[in-house]
């Protein structure tokens, strides 16, 4: 057996310098004549941000993981580990790394960070395309039956039964049908689809081919956002490799079934994640949603029945086919089966992609894989879940299980799985304003509630964060929210008020403090900050002094810092740097 | 400045008689010129029999398209949720102040264009700044200050 060297090279890894690390490994192996004994495998990101992650797998020592690897560490690893058989202890991944992965069940992410996404043979060695082969000997109805029985629900946000959707498409009568993979992933705070596309693109392609077979489609499209160049590149490579192996193209694996896939690059419009807008965009038009029904399953691309599913949904398919509906439905809760991938970010120690069974609580996620808060002195305030369509939940609600229904009951939604942890330094009014400014920017302008209503709400939220709020603004926001929710044309407008409604529901006091006391308790809203040191809280550490880019802070050891308001440009570097919230 | 239209012609040729290709066509034009020149739009309109208003409709709907030339370096400051709670907006405000331009604009000498992104999907390294496809994670104001200096001096030494 060859020694395997896995280097994580997704967008995160590459930005941390993984390409350089890989190059040095290659030259070191050449120099030390180890080339024939070792194989370097460039894998996707594993979901944990640790600069460059490197695994060395030898017959004697098994797998050893190194984290935060820089190119200068490489010679040492080669000398000690590969030549002398002694792992470099000080570079090994620590307890946080272990904690991050324990408690996860990785189905969708099972190959991410394990296989070379640009090598179809590696995918096949790991069981790839077995599902397609068994599907080709089944009747389409049986395939759909299996997916329906598994209880899989769409991972793109709304959670509609995947099996049912497939059935509708199958039953639609037409000479032409399409399969579309929604890889637009526009929710700020979500990046699981990108990691799957970068780390295991073949699994998505295999899921699409199976769907095509089941519903009777011959053409597929992957609509991928332009901001994901690496994902697009790997999809292109994967599609051409799949064609070479005859998993795509005419008479797939010698059967009667033909299917091929085209990639469509988005052009930067969040609303194109909405399915009818996405179809308009593929057709080459402005991506504006239309009223449903007819649903895409009846009238989709160029008026033909079209199945549209999310990346993560497709990535689940092959596992269900191989291991069976029963296995899949044994994971999760009564109504929500399987696992969900969350993009954990914000003020937690371990940020990254976490795949857990449905029914896990949010708190378990934060304090298990997440490793708890980054700054111990600054308390957990809540989480934002579901992006701009979701909501903010307070700390007291974090013991609810993660499943579609429980989360909807709180006023948030599961959405695509973004989860941003917020501490006392996060201002909830500012968060509501932030999401609304996003949806206002991204509103396509077709319907009035969304185009005008959201804008009016944003204006009011801006007033509140600038200290010009009035008490009746709160009832105004509530009324507008309800109206927009019920009257907007598409999901963007229907859900855009959720961040405002949930912050009003759980954090109304914070709104009132802004309005009545002209005070932002989190010290975020710049108009309400005086830029003064609170001496009772200050520990005289000097971090603010170091962070100030314009030398407006004077400080000496063991003394309180002083802020020169003439020089201060209100950039908040000092506030962001302070661990004690001692600048107000 | 006169725009050389031979590339536009070549691209139009590739996309003739294909369905749903206006967006990829414009993406290719932009990849060549860095923006979509008025002259190219006129030519596409004439050659493919598409009203200019339809082309402008696409170009102004999708944020990725530019109608004016870009700076030598494009700085994108991510404004995703994670970046926002980690101070991404403060960085954007600071850069906008420092460079004297708002987002979407280009500095007078043509060195930098400043952009925001809704989310770049690398929330684990928030806050994130991207300069010409190079990702810089865990940014703060001092770090972006140094980056701007670095790119400036690289240009000066050319
Ligand atoms: C404004 C808006 C944005 C959306 N963005 C996405 C997205 O980025 N990715 C996605 O898969 N679904 C997105 N959706 C949901 C899609 O409309 C659709 O429900 C989904 O792709 C269906 O796939 P699924 O059943 O596998 O979840 C969005 C919906 C709305 C209203």
XYZ file of C-alpha atoms and ligand atoms in Angstrom:
773
model
C 0.000 0.000 0.000
C 1.179 3.474 -0.836
C 1.440 6.093 1.835
C -1.401 8.568 1.329
C -0.994 12.276 1.884
C -4.315 14.115 1.877
C -4.213 17.894 1.508
C -7.460 19.840 1.902
C -7.804 22.165 -1.065
C -11.207 23.791 -1.221
C -11.665 27.553 -1.331
C -10.794 27.848 2.371
C -7.737 25.641 2.127
C -6.442 27.375 -0.969
C -6.890 30.816 0.565
C -4.808 29.637 3.507
C -1.996 28.558 1.201
C -2.728 24.864 0.552
C -1.426 25.038 -3.010
C 1.978 26.135 -1.767
C 1.948 23.363 0.851
C 1.171 20.790 -1.840
C 3.987 22.089 -4.031
C 6.519 21.839 -1.216
C 5.335 18.320 -0.429
C 5.954 17.338 -4.021
C 9.429 18.791 -4.133
C 10.339 17.340 -0.718
C 9.173 13.873 -1.775
C 11.223 14.139 -4.942
C 14.260 15.376 -3.077
C 14.061 12.576 -0.528
C 13.244 9.952 -3.156
C 9.871 9.065 -1.691
C 7.831 9.679 -4.809
C 7.118 5.995 -5.577
C 6.099 5.248 -2.035
C 3.648 8.083 -1.558
C 0.584 9.437 -3.226
C -0.521 13.036 -2.736
C -4.298 13.357 -2.917
C -5.728 16.831 -3.227
C -9.058 16.584 -1.438
C -11.802 19.150 -0.858
C -12.312 21.053 2.370
C -13.378 18.919 5.276
C -15.611 21.587 6.709
C -13.442 22.858 9.531
C -11.441 25.994 9.005
C -7.893 25.179 10.074
C -5.700 26.841 7.455
C -4.249 23.864 5.645
C -5.204 20.421 6.940
C -2.941 17.533 6.028
C -3.534 13.837 6.740
C -0.839 11.226 6.459
C -1.982 7.628 6.238
C 0.706 4.977 6.611
C 0.280 1.234 7.170
C 2.194 1.439 10.473
C 0.624 4.497 12.080
C -2.748 4.682 10.380
C -4.132 8.164 9.977
C -2.461 11.173 11.543
C -3.999 14.614 11.032
C -2.013 17.841 11.088
C -3.653 21.256 11.290
C -2.590 24.850 10.550
C 0.162 23.560 8.278
C 2.364 26.146 6.582
C 4.821 25.369 3.826
C 7.752 25.680 6.234
C 6.356 22.786 8.310
C 6.477 20.367 5.396
C 10.174 19.306 5.464
C 9.855 18.451 9.129
C 6.784 16.285 8.529
C 8.519 14.490 5.684
C 11.713 13.885 7.702
C 10.136 12.874 10.984
C 6.930 11.174 9.961
C 7.681 9.667 6.574
C 11.366 8.860 7.011
C 11.638 8.138 10.737
C 8.076 7.013 11.380
C 7.563 9.515 14.188
C 4.614 11.912 13.891
C 5.402 15.559 14.597
C 3.448 15.880 17.807
C 3.316 19.677 18.033
C 1.632 19.983 14.646
C -1.034 17.350 15.201
C -4.677 18.327 15.252
C -5.798 18.985 18.779
C -8.817 18.364 20.962
C -10.955 20.940 19.152
C -10.526 19.035 15.927
C -11.700 15.809 17.564
C -14.593 17.531 19.252
C -15.670 19.080 15.980
C -16.093 15.720 14.295
C -17.466 13.703 17.195
C -21.241 13.827 17.323
C -21.511 14.352 13.600
C -22.975 11.738 11.289
C -21.543 12.378 7.869
C -23.617 11.126 4.951
C -23.698 14.020 2.501
C -20.232 15.106 3.563
C -18.807 11.583 3.827
C -16.497 12.075 0.852
C -15.646 15.743 1.429
C -12.042 16.025 2.451
C -11.520 12.311 1.816
C -11.435 11.898 -1.953
C -9.895 13.726 -4.876
C -12.845 15.601 -6.381
C -11.096 15.879 -9.730
C -10.603 12.128 -10.096
C -13.663 10.044 -10.885
C -11.765 6.829 -10.129
C -11.314 7.921 -6.546
C -15.072 8.471 -6.328
C -15.737 5.040 -7.818
C -13.338 3.389 -5.353
C -15.422 4.943 -2.604
C -18.628 3.324 -3.875
C -19.447 5.963 -6.465
C -21.897 5.093 -9.251
C -22.942 1.860 -7.549
C -26.303 3.489 -6.931
C -26.730 4.387 -10.589
C -25.917 0.828 -11.641
C -28.544 -0.658 -9.359
C -31.100 1.961 -10.357
C -30.745 1.048 -14.038
C -32.056 -2.438 -13.272
C -35.072 -1.073 -11.378
C -38.294 0.305 -12.851
C -38.534 4.095 -12.381
C -41.595 3.743 -10.123
C -39.590 1.624 -7.719
C -36.856 4.286 -7.529
C -39.374 7.003 -6.726
C -41.039 4.729 -4.200
C -37.747 4.239 -2.395
C -37.052 7.981 -2.238
C -40.571 8.657 -1.013
C -40.367 5.973 1.682
C -37.043 7.352 2.903
C -38.808 10.522 4.016
C -36.192 12.766 2.381
C -37.316 16.396 2.221
C -35.815 19.134 0.084
C -32.744 20.717 1.642
C -33.093 23.987 -0.293
C -35.321 25.582 2.307
C -38.971 24.696 2.087
C -38.606 21.027 3.003
C -41.030 19.576 0.467
C -41.072 15.765 0.116
C -38.542 14.849 -2.552
C -40.278 11.594 -3.470
C -43.586 13.372 -4.035
C -41.962 15.997 -6.212
C -40.368 13.269 -8.311
C -43.729 11.551 -8.615
C -45.413 14.730 -9.871
C -42.710 15.129 -12.511
C -42.926 11.494 -13.498
C -46.710 11.752 -13.927
C -46.556 14.950 -15.975
C -47.134 14.049 -19.613
C -44.607 15.521 -22.017
C -42.141 14.544 -24.722
C -39.394 16.511 -22.979
C -38.521 16.855 -19.306
C -35.668 18.484 -17.459
C -33.774 18.004 -14.189
C -32.325 21.128 -12.614
C -29.924 21.308 -9.706
C -30.246 24.484 -7.700
C -26.691 25.447 -6.785
C -27.357 29.137 -6.410
C -26.773 29.072 -2.640
C -27.395 32.742 -2.108
C -28.227 32.783 1.598
C -25.538 34.754 3.337
C -24.083 32.466 5.974
C -24.559 29.207 4.067
C -21.773 27.382 2.279
C -22.601 23.677 2.454
C -23.544 23.409 -1.201
C -20.275 24.979 -2.222
C -18.307 22.515 -0.124
C -20.184 19.534 -1.543
C -19.626 20.782 -5.099
C -15.948 21.396 -4.401
C -15.382 18.249 -2.364
C -17.651 15.629 -3.933
C -19.151 16.903 -7.213
C -19.794 13.413 -8.597
C -22.293 12.636 -5.841
C -24.496 15.501 -7.033
C -24.147 14.437 -10.655
C -25.017 10.838 -9.757
C -28.106 12.046 -7.878
C -29.201 14.051 -10.913
C -28.749 11.128 -13.301
C -30.842 8.917 -11.013
C -33.525 11.603 -10.887
C -33.461 11.849 -14.671
C -33.967 8.112 -14.962
C -36.785 8.126 -12.421
C -38.839 10.928 -13.965
C -37.953 10.265 -17.595
C -35.808 13.315 -18.349
C -32.937 13.447 -20.795
C -31.422 16.836 -20.069
C -30.111 18.332 -16.879
C -28.845 21.752 -15.831
C -26.774 22.795 -12.854
C -27.384 26.445 -12.048
C -24.354 27.503 -10.038
C -23.685 30.964 -8.730
C -20.819 32.792 -10.376
C -19.207 33.515 -7.006
C -18.136 29.855 -6.843
C -15.464 29.581 -9.562
C -13.762 26.545 -8.044
C -17.044 24.639 -7.755
C -17.794 25.376 -11.416
C -14.357 24.232 -12.493
C -14.676 20.950 -10.598
C -18.154 20.363 -11.983
C -16.837 20.825 -15.511
C -14.051 18.331 -14.886
C -16.454 15.873 -13.276
C -19.012 16.051 -16.052
C -16.441 15.360 -18.747
C -14.976 12.452 -16.740
C -18.475 11.041 -16.235
C -19.065 11.257 -19.975
C -15.857 9.361 -20.657
C -17.006 6.577 -18.342
C -20.440 6.586 -20.000
C -22.323 7.608 -16.862
C -23.509 10.558 -18.912
C -24.447 10.742 -22.571
C -26.336 8.395 -24.846
C -27.239 4.885 -23.660
C -25.776 5.206 -20.212
C -23.843 2.045 -19.286
C -25.351 0.276 -22.262
C -28.954 0.888 -21.218
C -31.744 2.569 -23.129
C -31.459 5.619 -20.929
C -29.708 8.794 -22.131
C -29.012 11.887 -20.069
C -26.587 14.792 -20.157
C -25.852 17.829 -18.000
C -25.030 21.460 -18.842
C -23.683 23.986 -16.354
C -25.301 27.403 -16.215
C -23.421 30.143 -14.432
C -25.471 32.622 -12.399
C -24.734 36.306 -12.726
C -25.239 37.594 -9.219
C -28.876 37.793 -8.187
C -30.094 36.242 -4.953
C -33.664 35.955 -6.184
C -32.481 33.489 -8.855
C -32.365 30.854 -6.099
C -36.170 30.959 -6.166
C -37.159 28.214 -8.537
C -39.271 30.117 -11.075
C -36.721 32.955 -11.220
C -33.963 30.414 -11.668
C -35.759 28.890 -14.636
C -36.224 32.352 -16.191
C -32.510 32.952 -15.760
C -31.580 29.652 -17.443
C -33.787 30.689 -20.340
C -31.654 33.822 -20.634
C -34.077 36.337 -19.176
C -34.127 38.619 -16.141
C -34.519 36.333 -13.155
C -37.932 37.374 -11.950
C -40.244 34.931 -10.175
C -43.737 34.228 -11.386
C -46.853 33.087 -9.557
C -47.268 29.382 -8.863
C -49.187 27.251 -9.897
C -48.327 26.062 -12.416
C -45.422 24.534 -10.517
C -42.208 23.745 -12.392
C -43.093 20.064 -12.131
C -45.938 20.826 -14.544
C -44.581 23.798 -16.488
C -40.920 24.562 -16.034
C -38.060 25.217 -18.421
C -39.395 26.309 -21.805
C -42.819 25.237 -20.576
C -41.805 21.611 -20.022
C -42.088 19.609 -16.775
C -38.963 20.302 -14.715
C -37.686 18.731 -11.530
C -35.747 21.167 -9.415
C -33.859 20.084 -6.339
C -31.103 21.451 -4.178
C -27.449 20.271 -4.176
C -27.677 18.636 -0.769
C -30.935 16.906 -1.726
C -29.271 15.328 -4.764
C -26.206 14.370 -2.737
C -28.410 12.276 -0.421
C -29.900 10.183 -3.226
C -27.145 7.672 -3.833
C -26.901 6.828 -0.146
C -30.628 6.140 0.025
C -30.454 3.864 -3.009
C -27.473 1.924 -1.696
C -28.418 1.624 1.957
C -32.179 1.670 1.573
C -35.097 3.848 2.589
C -35.399 2.069 5.912
C -31.861 2.900 6.943
C -32.330 6.566 5.987
C -35.625 6.937 7.794
C -34.154 5.417 10.949
C -32.082 8.620 11.293
C -33.783 11.790 12.486
C -37.230 12.543 13.891
C -40.755 11.480 12.966
C -41.286 14.181 10.376
C -37.705 15.072 9.435
C -35.478 12.235 8.307
C -31.791 11.914 7.750
C -29.168 14.512 8.521
C -28.812 18.210 7.847
C -25.616 20.061 7.124
C -25.263 23.346 8.953
C -22.838 26.101 8.250
C -21.829 27.090 11.732
C -20.281 30.540 11.857
C -20.043 33.664 13.938
C -18.828 33.787 17.529
C -18.199 30.074 18.095
C -14.813 28.485 18.525
C -15.006 25.952 15.690
C -16.634 27.356 12.607
C -17.433 25.145 9.680
C -19.751 22.559 8.243
C -21.451 20.292 10.703
C -23.653 17.401 9.638
C -25.924 16.122 12.383
C -29.024 13.939 12.564
C -32.294 15.857 12.483
C -33.518 16.267 16.035
C -30.189 17.378 17.467
C -30.665 20.546 19.515
C -29.111 23.848 18.553
C -27.304 23.971 21.890
C -25.774 20.548 21.274
C -24.514 21.840 17.972
C -22.908 24.944 19.446
C -21.317 23.303 22.451
C -20.557 19.963 20.785
C -18.943 20.386 17.382
C -18.915 24.153 17.757
C -16.750 23.906 20.885
C -18.610 26.750 22.629
C -18.072 30.457 22.401
C -14.870 32.121 21.146
C -14.720 34.664 23.918
C -15.576 33.240 27.287
C -16.175 36.667 28.867
C -18.858 37.632 26.376
C -22.061 35.644 26.721
C -24.136 33.797 24.127
C -27.084 35.897 23.066
C -28.728 33.759 20.404
C -28.438 32.314 16.932
C -29.579 33.412 13.534
C -30.838 30.491 11.546
C -32.095 30.256 7.978
C -30.511 33.407 6.540
C -32.606 36.342 5.351
C -35.752 34.193 5.361
C -35.080 32.886 8.841
C -34.956 34.429 12.253
C -33.050 35.113 15.433
C -33.645 32.781 18.342
C -32.750 33.740 21.898
C -30.493 31.678 24.115
C -33.530 30.338 26.019
C -34.849 28.591 22.898
C -31.680 26.766 21.969
C -32.869 23.445 23.353
C -35.426 22.928 20.639
C -34.674 20.041 18.295
C -33.594 20.833 14.774
C -36.401 19.697 12.509
C -38.545 21.555 9.992
C -41.628 21.854 12.205
C -39.990 22.797 15.527
C -37.974 25.549 13.906
C -40.946 26.927 11.968
C -42.913 27.181 15.223
C -40.426 29.709 16.557
C -40.977 32.023 13.580
C -37.644 31.179 11.985
C -37.188 28.555 9.266
C -34.692 25.790 8.688
C -33.791 27.392 5.380
C -30.632 26.220 3.760
C -28.860 25.642 7.057
C -26.939 28.787 7.821
C -26.394 29.163 11.550
C -24.655 32.244 12.858
C -23.915 32.359 16.558
C -24.241 35.753 18.178
C -22.924 37.059 21.487
C -23.551 40.152 23.573
C -21.564 42.194 21.080
C -24.234 41.583 18.421
C -27.021 44.135 18.170
C -30.355 42.584 17.244
C -31.787 45.757 15.738
C -28.702 46.000 13.576
C -29.122 42.355 12.526
C -32.726 42.999 11.508
C -31.579 46.079 9.592
C -28.766 44.076 8.015
C -31.089 41.378 6.654
C -33.610 43.885 5.396
C -30.957 45.874 3.600
C -30.018 42.585 1.961
C -33.554 41.731 0.863
C -34.240 45.301 -0.280
C -31.111 45.154 -2.404
C -32.058 41.747 -3.817
C -35.774 42.323 -4.350
C -36.458 41.979 -8.064
C -39.041 44.757 -7.977
C -41.851 42.858 -9.606
C -44.401 43.032 -6.770
C -45.194 46.103 -4.682
C -45.234 44.615 -1.165
C -41.644 43.482 -1.560
C -40.330 46.425 -3.574
C -41.922 49.230 -1.588
C -42.920 47.608 1.689
C -39.510 46.262 2.579
C -37.924 49.582 1.711
C -40.266 51.400 4.085
C -39.426 48.932 6.828
C -35.732 49.419 6.226
C -36.070 53.188 6.503
C -37.686 52.799 9.895
C -35.036 50.362 11.095
C -32.339 52.766 9.973
C -33.968 55.524 11.966
C -33.981 53.338 15.063
C -30.302 52.449 14.712
C -29.485 56.135 14.216
C -31.272 57.159 17.386
C -34.236 58.724 15.589
C -36.718 55.970 16.425
C -40.200 56.456 17.831
C -42.249 54.017 19.876
C -44.960 53.667 17.279
C -42.323 52.441 14.844
C -42.631 49.061 16.516
C -46.306 48.625 15.714
C -45.610 49.944 12.217
C -42.964 47.260 11.690
C -45.291 44.536 12.927
C -48.146 45.630 10.706
C -45.979 45.965 7.616
C -44.409 42.568 8.263
C -47.752 40.822 8.420
C -49.013 42.493 5.270
C -45.889 41.728 3.259
C -45.828 38.127 4.450
C -49.317 37.581 3.103
C -49.176 39.568 -0.113
C -45.729 39.253 -1.684
C -45.444 37.256 -4.888
C -42.636 34.879 -4.033
C -40.756 33.365 -1.139
C -38.297 36.239 -0.998
C -40.944 38.734 0.029
C -43.022 36.231 2.012
C -40.148 35.470 4.337
C -38.183 38.728 4.317
C -39.989 40.094 7.398
C -38.995 37.036 9.484
C -35.752 38.519 10.843
C -37.657 41.615 11.959
C -40.574 39.678 13.430
C -38.368 37.294 15.390
C -36.126 40.019 16.782
C -39.235 41.966 17.784
C -40.670 38.851 19.393
C -37.599 37.827 21.358
C -35.567 41.014 21.705
C -38.117 43.838 21.847
C -36.320 45.363 24.848
C -33.335 46.039 22.675
C -35.467 47.993 20.232
C -36.894 49.985 23.128
C -33.450 50.749 24.544
C -32.463 52.192 21.177
C -35.649 54.250 20.966
C -36.064 55.438 24.558
C -32.547 55.600 25.929
C -30.691 56.256 22.650
C -28.413 53.453 23.652
C -27.135 50.409 21.751
C -26.373 47.824 24.450
C -24.132 45.838 22.119
C -22.147 48.961 21.116
C -22.723 48.358 17.415
C -24.871 51.223 16.122
C -22.260 53.868 15.486
C -24.517 56.895 15.899
C -25.311 55.760 19.430
C -21.728 55.207 20.496
C -19.847 57.905 22.400
C -16.400 56.321 22.065
C -15.603 56.530 25.738
C -13.834 54.044 27.964
C -15.962 52.488 30.693
C -13.407 52.391 33.482
C -15.312 49.875 35.643
C -15.052 47.330 32.853
C -11.625 48.167 31.432
C -8.707 45.890 32.353
C -6.103 48.254 30.871
C -4.848 45.631 28.428
C -4.142 48.077 25.613
C -5.763 46.025 22.846
C -7.791 49.046 21.729
C -4.643 51.139 21.584
C -3.018 48.595 19.287
C -6.080 48.264 17.074
C -6.608 51.968 16.375
C -5.520 52.745 12.792
C -5.323 56.515 13.310
C -3.553 56.682 16.700
C -6.514 58.301 18.365
C -6.032 56.254 21.534
C -3.326 57.015 24.059
C -2.435 54.364 26.596
C 0.359 53.386 28.965
C 0.760 50.144 30.863
C -1.474 49.958 33.945
C -3.425 53.014 32.879
C -6.832 53.492 31.341
C -6.717 54.310 27.637
C -7.988 57.694 26.461
C -9.761 58.286 23.158
C -9.108 61.548 21.366
C -12.474 62.303 19.780
C -10.977 64.842 17.393
C -8.764 62.209 15.829
C -11.262 59.333 16.075
C -12.816 58.281 12.764
C -15.421 56.056 14.430
C -14.253 52.921 12.658
C -14.944 50.783 15.753
C -11.641 48.916 15.556
C -11.233 49.506 19.288
C -14.687 48.173 20.090
C -14.164 45.082 17.968
C -10.811 44.454 19.634
C -12.029 44.869 23.219
C -12.806 41.600 25.006
C -14.635 43.292 27.863
C -17.103 45.592 26.136
C -15.398 48.462 27.908
C -15.889 51.092 25.212
C -19.337 52.583 24.814
C -11.090 55.058 -26.281
C -12.060 52.902 -29.212
C -13.229 49.378 -28.476
C -11.868 46.550 -30.597
C -14.926 44.602 -31.651
C -13.293 41.573 -33.257
C -13.604 39.542 -30.041
C -17.241 40.505 -29.735
C -17.786 39.257 -33.267
C -16.125 35.944 -32.516
C -18.249 35.390 -29.406
C -21.471 36.276 -31.197
C -20.610 33.693 -33.827
C -20.341 30.975 -31.174
C -23.733 31.740 -29.724
C -25.750 32.186 -32.885
C -28.876 29.999 -33.107
C -28.658 28.627 -29.589
C -31.453 28.943 -27.048
C -31.107 30.766 -23.748
C -27.602 32.032 -24.301
C -27.763 35.781 -23.826
C -26.390 35.627 -20.265
C -23.390 33.373 -21.024
C -22.678 35.471 -24.113
C -22.531 38.652 -22.053
C -20.434 36.872 -19.433
C -17.866 36.026 -22.083
C -17.841 39.582 -23.379
C -17.199 40.824 -19.878
C -14.460 38.257 -19.306
C -12.614 39.773 -22.291
C -13.167 43.489 -21.812
C -13.577 43.564 -18.037
C -16.966 45.218 -18.581
C -19.643 45.199 -21.277
C -18.906 48.055 -23.702
C -21.723 50.000 -25.324
C -20.284 49.204 -28.740
C -20.528 45.464 -28.079
C -24.142 45.824 -27.035
C -24.971 47.580 -30.278
C -23.277 44.874 -32.284
C -25.031 42.038 -30.428
C -28.324 43.772 -30.955
C -27.746 44.127 -34.685
C -26.345 40.655 -35.246
C -28.712 38.608 -33.103
C -31.797 40.790 -33.613
C -32.301 41.493 -29.925
C -33.543 44.911 -28.825
C -30.871 46.842 -26.874
C -33.426 47.386 -24.110
C -33.543 43.649 -23.541
C -29.768 43.461 -23.275
C -29.649 46.422 -20.905
C -32.442 44.757 -18.947
C -30.213 41.759 -18.329
C -27.094 43.831 -17.657
C -28.734 45.989 -15.017
C -30.637 43.145 -13.365
C -27.617 40.983 -12.550
C -25.078 42.589 -10.242
C -22.160 40.802 -11.843
C -22.226 42.936 -14.981
C -20.458 46.284 -15.341
C -21.155 48.962 -17.893
C -17.989 50.934 -17.200
C -14.318 49.883 -17.125
C -13.022 48.503 -13.845
C -9.964 49.429 -11.817
C -6.764 47.406 -12.056
C -7.636 45.655 -8.819
C -11.085 44.837 -7.556
C -11.521 44.739 -3.802
C -14.576 42.819 -2.669
C -15.607 43.080 0.952
C -17.904 40.248 1.974
C -21.091 41.379 3.700
C -22.422 37.933 4.584
C -24.032 37.364 7.965
C -20.946 35.897 9.555
C -18.752 38.670 8.163
C -21.277 41.230 9.335
C -21.254 40.088 12.954
C -17.469 39.902 12.833
C -17.120 43.498 11.628
C -17.321 43.273 7.817
C -19.345 46.438 7.500
C -16.774 48.403 9.481
C -14.146 47.259 6.993
C -16.249 48.279 3.985
C -16.958 51.698 5.517
C -13.297 52.165 6.293
C -12.128 51.257 2.790
C -14.774 53.441 1.233
C -13.479 56.339 3.323
C -9.858 55.613 2.712
C -10.150 55.179 -1.054
C -12.644 58.011 -1.340
C -15.132 55.945 -3.357
C -18.440 54.254 -2.670
C -19.044 50.626 -3.458
C -19.403 50.055 -7.187
C -16.991 52.887 -7.965
C -13.392 53.055 -9.134
C -10.652 55.305 -7.822
C -9.669 58.213 -10.087
C -6.273 56.850 -11.051
C -7.982 53.564 -12.010
C -6.196 51.492 -9.396
C -9.002 50.052 -7.254
C -12.659 49.228 -7.674
C -14.591 48.611 -4.488
C -17.379 46.038 -4.330
C -19.475 44.285 -1.773
C -20.544 40.652 -2.008
C -23.663 39.306 -0.352
C -21.785 36.235 0.826
C -18.748 34.492 -0.554
C -19.412 31.312 1.341
C -16.234 31.191 3.392
C -17.889 32.181 6.627
C -15.341 30.212 8.628
C -12.716 32.851 7.913
C -14.910 35.888 8.512
C -14.521 38.753 7.932
C -13.311 38.165 4.391
C -11.841 40.498 1.784
C -11.086 39.348 -1.767
C -8.669 41.177 -4.022
C -8.525 39.888 -7.621
C -9.628 36.367 -6.624
C -7.174 36.148 -3.716
C -9.068 35.467 -0.506
C -7.932 37.117 2.710
C -9.572 35.828 5.876
C -9.850 37.095 9.473
C -9.419 40.671 8.320
C -9.398 43.781 10.407
C -8.777 47.380 9.518
C -5.040 47.184 10.037
C -4.805 44.130 7.813
C -6.742 45.699 4.923
C -4.682 48.852 5.334
C -1.560 46.783 4.803
C -3.131 44.996 1.823
C -3.981 48.242 0.067
C -0.426 49.434 0.633
C 0.960 46.161 -0.693
C -1.033 46.334 -3.930
C -0.134 49.990 -4.391
C 3.572 49.363 -3.981
C 3.441 46.330 -6.276
C 2.070 48.601 -8.992
C 4.594 51.344 -8.260
C 7.469 48.891 -8.645
C 6.336 47.663 -12.028
C -35.621 34.005 -2.490
C -35.383 32.533 -2.543
C -34.094 32.053 -2.661
C -33.839 30.692 -2.728
N -32.550 30.275 -2.831
C -32.311 28.944 -2.934
C -30.982 28.486 -3.079
O -30.031 29.266 -3.114
N -30.753 27.153 -3.184
C -31.795 26.248 -3.161
O -31.542 25.059 -3.279
N -33.058 26.664 -3.007
C -33.356 27.973 -2.902
N -34.652 28.390 -2.778
C -35.718 27.366 -2.776
C -36.105 26.987 -4.199
O -37.113 27.866 -4.644
C -36.645 25.567 -4.279
O -37.631 25.409 -3.324
C -35.612 24.497 -4.063
O -34.542 24.646 -4.935
C -36.222 23.152 -4.255
O -35.293 22.133 -3.985
P -35.477 21.122 -2.765
O -36.880 20.594 -2.828
O -34.473 20.058 -3.023
O -35.226 21.877 -1.529
C -34.924 29.765 -2.677
C -36.215 30.242 -2.538
C -36.459 31.612 -2.467
C -37.863 32.077 -2.307
